């Protein structure tokens, strides 16, 4: 049975009761349109906690005016069925006014190397929006552990940094990206893709794997990335925001081969027409 809770005060009250029975709380924040990527976070939370809380909130603060806030899918009935199937105890489903009441004036902003570029260049308000909502949710739920996907790798780094800086008493647990058989990372936005666009989208991970393999085999990083960008455009992508090799911990750019102790992360963002896809994979030297 999944209980639906719409206010922070009710959420606090039920979780206070759970805690008084010494229950551990696992939390999965989402924007809904749930798929097996979200499901993997819920499974991880279910296996490691007595009580699982999932939030569904399409956060207006992380969308720029030209982005897809109004069009973002909100299939709430099928989402609730999905939560029941994953044995989630509580769905926190607040209204925008519950989260951002009139007069709300606080922004959590991470200003460091992790937010210097990549997504931050192309979506300048995105991480402030994410950090503000995640902080508010972490304070409201106060979970033992919160689960985030590697699918949004830079976001995961931002949340780890913020949790550490603010001394929030929640452990941040990352979960590997869930993909369909082609390698395409599951995403709520994949449902926007036509069948032709889907075939193009399925090339993104394949091409990232090729770049990683070529770097692993000793090809120069710049030429491997440039060849990969050409392949993305040949495959049908219409615009590339970035394809970039980074240190997996600091996100600083890597342009020369590294010792085996350093793990690289290859991150990319590219468009098929107006649909923007992101992905990332580990790179070993
Ligand atoms: P979203 O609903 O897109 O905001 O995502 C909610 C959480 O699910 C975030 O921590 C995402 O990183 C994670 N997530 C989204 N897609 C996937 C996926 N394919 N595999 C693993 N985690 C994912």
XYZ file of C-alpha atoms and ligand atoms in Angstrom:
308
model
C 0.000 0.000 0.000
C 1.411 3.386 -1.010
C 0.097 6.308 1.043
C -0.143 9.610 -0.807
C 0.926 12.683 1.143
C 0.568 16.205 -0.182
C 1.867 18.459 2.589
C 5.206 18.793 4.364
C 3.531 18.862 7.784
C 1.740 15.538 7.184
C 4.956 14.065 5.778
C 6.875 15.127 8.893
C 4.214 13.671 11.135
C 4.063 10.193 9.495
C 7.853 9.949 9.236
C 8.198 11.003 12.877
C 6.013 8.022 13.768
C 8.080 5.679 11.552
C 11.284 6.901 13.201
C 9.843 6.463 16.677
C 9.481 2.765 15.727
C 13.205 2.768 14.803
C 12.479 2.463 11.071
C 15.200 3.564 8.654
C 14.033 5.781 5.802
C 15.197 5.608 2.184
C 14.217 8.454 -0.134
C 14.012 8.681 -3.936
C 13.260 12.157 -5.357
C 11.804 12.125 -8.897
C 9.847 14.220 -11.377
C 7.552 11.278 -12.183
C 6.845 9.621 -15.558
C 8.444 6.688 -13.802
C 10.468 4.015 -15.604
C 12.818 1.201 -14.630
C 15.656 3.702 -14.078
C 13.622 5.178 -11.226
C 12.663 1.592 -10.372
C 16.325 0.686 -9.765
C 16.583 3.522 -7.207
C 13.413 2.300 -5.487
C 14.673 -1.307 -5.425
C 17.933 -0.154 -3.849
C 15.986 1.895 -1.288
C 13.593 -1.021 -0.602
C 16.440 -3.481 -0.025
C 18.286 -1.236 2.411
C 15.578 0.541 4.428
C 12.465 -0.250 6.454
C 10.490 2.590 4.931
C 10.687 3.982 1.362
C 9.551 7.491 0.428
C 9.365 8.638 -3.226
C 8.585 12.218 -4.187
C 7.084 13.257 -7.502
C 7.441 16.970 -8.166
C 8.078 18.599 -11.530
C 10.260 21.378 -10.193
C 9.562 24.656 -12.036
C 12.792 26.216 -10.749
C 14.986 23.877 -12.797
C 13.315 24.664 -16.128
C 14.241 27.744 -18.164
C 11.298 29.617 -19.754
C 11.997 28.023 -23.177
C 12.237 24.493 -21.750
C 9.541 21.801 -21.507
C 7.942 22.454 -18.064
C 4.356 22.526 -19.387
C 4.890 19.575 -21.704
C 6.768 17.450 -19.150
C 4.829 14.137 -18.898
C 2.673 13.710 -15.751
C 1.063 10.241 -15.958
C 0.139 10.169 -12.266
C -2.189 7.115 -12.303
C 0.376 4.806 -13.899
C 3.078 6.296 -11.641
C 1.049 5.337 -8.550
C 0.648 1.773 -9.890
C 4.435 1.693 -10.465
C 5.083 2.782 -6.859
C 2.745 0.075 -5.515
C 4.564 -2.547 -7.596
C 7.849 -1.389 -6.035
C 6.420 -1.559 -2.491
C 6.940 2.136 -1.837
C 5.412 3.170 1.510
C 4.853 6.880 0.892
C 4.433 9.044 -2.191
C 5.087 12.709 -1.443
C 3.108 14.565 -4.121
C 3.197 18.269 -3.248
C 1.686 21.126 -5.239
C 4.026 23.893 -6.464
C 2.505 26.196 -3.786
C 3.351 23.714 -1.027
C 7.015 23.769 -2.058
C 7.256 27.406 -3.124
C 4.647 29.362 -1.145
C 4.096 32.989 -2.034
C 7.152 34.980 -0.972
C 9.589 32.065 -1.231
C 12.980 33.756 -1.639
C 15.769 31.242 -1.024
C 18.153 29.748 -3.568
C 20.790 27.145 -2.829
C 23.635 27.778 -5.247
C 26.791 25.692 -5.639
C 29.614 27.816 -6.982
C 32.653 25.639 -7.563
C 34.485 23.629 -10.178
C 31.642 21.094 -10.366
C 29.150 23.673 -11.651
C 31.589 25.587 -13.844
C 30.587 24.091 -17.195
C 28.924 21.108 -18.974
C 25.192 21.320 -18.077
C 25.760 24.608 -16.243
C 26.874 26.283 -19.495
C 23.791 25.239 -21.431
C 21.214 25.323 -18.597
C 22.472 28.199 -16.392
C 19.636 28.035 -13.807
C 19.410 24.263 -13.700
C 21.661 23.387 -10.754
C 20.356 26.222 -8.550
C 16.874 24.811 -9.165
C 17.971 21.252 -8.443
C 19.978 22.185 -5.333
C 17.119 24.265 -3.910
C 14.464 21.556 -4.349
C 16.724 18.703 -3.213
C 17.720 20.641 -0.081
C 14.083 21.395 0.704
C 13.109 17.742 0.174
C 16.046 16.391 2.195
C 15.110 18.664 5.107
C 11.419 17.693 4.868
C 12.022 13.925 4.622
C 15.251 13.777 6.631
C 16.035 10.311 5.252
C 18.882 8.065 6.346
C 19.813 7.565 2.692
C 18.751 9.298 -0.524
C 19.209 7.622 -3.916
C 20.310 9.368 -7.122
C 21.079 7.991 -10.579
C 24.439 8.162 -12.356
C 22.335 8.966 -15.433
C 22.492 12.611 -14.286
C 26.159 12.410 -13.369
C 26.939 16.091 -12.854
C 23.735 16.466 -10.815
C 24.896 13.577 -8.617
C 28.250 15.358 -8.067
C 26.422 18.610 -7.224
C 24.216 16.864 -4.653
C 27.197 15.097 -3.077
C 29.061 18.416 -2.814
C 26.057 20.256 -1.392
C 25.260 17.549 1.170
C 28.854 17.575 2.343
C 29.126 21.390 2.445
C 25.884 21.822 4.392
C 26.550 18.859 6.683
C 23.160 17.360 5.852
C 22.745 14.132 7.840
C 21.714 12.005 4.826
C 23.920 9.505 3.002
C 23.846 10.036 -0.777
C 23.830 6.710 -2.593
C 24.453 6.595 -6.352
C 22.855 3.966 -8.586
C 24.206 2.934 -12.026
C 22.297 3.938 -15.157
C 19.591 1.549 -16.356
C 19.574 1.166 -20.141
C 17.466 -0.528 -22.766
C 19.129 -3.344 -24.756
C 20.458 -0.871 -27.373
C 22.358 0.988 -24.632
C 19.984 3.970 -24.618
C 19.655 5.263 -21.043
C 16.049 5.146 -19.831
C 14.634 8.657 -19.473
C 11.185 10.190 -19.008
C 11.924 12.328 -22.060
C 12.448 9.249 -24.308
C 8.687 9.142 -24.714
C 8.950 12.322 -26.836
C 10.968 10.411 -29.473
C 9.350 9.278 -32.731
C 10.445 5.855 -33.993
C 12.968 7.471 -36.366
C 14.327 9.676 -33.587
C 14.548 6.645 -31.286
C 16.863 4.917 -33.771
C 19.153 7.962 -33.700
C 18.987 8.216 -29.884
C 20.088 4.588 -29.620
C 23.408 5.541 -31.225
C 24.416 7.924 -28.433
C 25.619 5.304 -25.979
C 27.153 3.157 -28.742
C 29.257 6.113 -29.916
C 30.284 7.036 -26.362
C 31.409 3.419 -25.848
C 33.479 3.640 -29.062
C 35.159 6.860 -27.892
C 35.946 5.312 -24.488
C 37.374 2.213 -26.133
C 39.553 4.240 -28.508
C 40.895 6.297 -25.596
C 41.536 3.069 -23.676
C 43.497 1.794 -26.691
C 45.703 4.873 -26.602
C 44.141 7.128 -29.268
C 44.577 10.836 -28.488
C 41.657 12.064 -26.376
C 40.958 15.049 -28.623
C 40.904 13.030 -31.823
C 38.774 10.248 -30.279
C 36.227 12.833 -29.091
C 36.227 14.742 -32.370
C 35.685 11.528 -34.357
C 32.846 10.624 -31.955
C 31.199 14.026 -32.481
C 31.383 13.495 -36.265
C 29.760 10.078 -35.823
C 26.948 11.589 -33.739
C 26.172 14.129 -36.475
C 26.375 11.413 -39.168
C 23.981 9.284 -37.086
C 21.367 12.072 -37.185
C 21.969 14.196 -34.096
C 21.279 17.799 -35.055
C 23.344 19.691 -32.444
C 25.964 18.720 -29.883
C 26.283 20.731 -26.679
C 29.328 18.818 -25.438
C 31.225 15.568 -25.466
C 33.867 15.827 -22.771
C 36.191 13.598 -20.769
C 36.363 14.498 -17.075
C 37.862 13.279 -13.825
C 35.001 11.263 -12.294
C 35.445 12.925 -8.870
C 36.284 16.557 -9.607
C 34.792 16.853 -13.124
C 37.952 18.699 -14.201
C 38.729 18.234 -17.897
C 41.117 15.460 -18.936
C 43.025 15.964 -22.165
C 45.998 13.648 -21.590
C 46.075 9.932 -20.671
C 45.957 9.404 -16.897
C 47.340 6.821 -14.457
C 45.116 3.762 -13.939
C 44.164 5.028 -10.463
C 42.201 7.909 -12.030
C 38.722 7.084 -13.290
C 37.496 9.136 -16.210
C 33.905 9.952 -17.028
C 32.849 10.727 -20.589
C 29.805 13.007 -20.577
C 27.687 14.134 -23.524
C 24.632 16.216 -24.338
C 23.168 16.371 -27.841
C 19.928 17.232 -29.591
C 17.742 15.373 -32.032
C 15.697 18.316 -33.323
C 14.297 19.958 -30.135
C 14.823 16.887 -27.911
C 17.935 17.041 -25.761
C 19.548 13.804 -24.574
C 22.339 13.357 -22.042
C 24.432 10.321 -21.197
C 27.735 9.437 -19.536
C 29.965 6.395 -19.083
C 33.070 5.436 -17.116
C 36.416 5.532 -18.932
C 39.446 3.519 -17.820
C 42.964 4.385 -18.880
P 14.089 12.514 -12.816
O 12.700 12.019 -12.547
O 14.463 12.477 -14.260
O 14.384 13.819 -12.127
O 15.061 11.449 -12.131
C 14.932 11.093 -10.777
C 16.117 10.252 -10.396
O 16.149 9.071 -11.195
C 17.465 10.959 -10.590
O 18.328 10.637 -9.501
C 17.958 10.359 -11.881
O 19.356 10.372 -12.013
C 17.441 8.937 -11.753
N 17.365 8.298 -13.074
C 16.741 8.778 -14.179
N 16.930 7.930 -15.223
C 17.703 6.915 -14.762
C 18.262 5.739 -15.357
N 18.066 5.437 -16.642
N 19.016 4.926 -14.585
C 19.223 5.221 -13.272
N 18.720 6.310 -12.654
C 17.985 7.150 -13.389
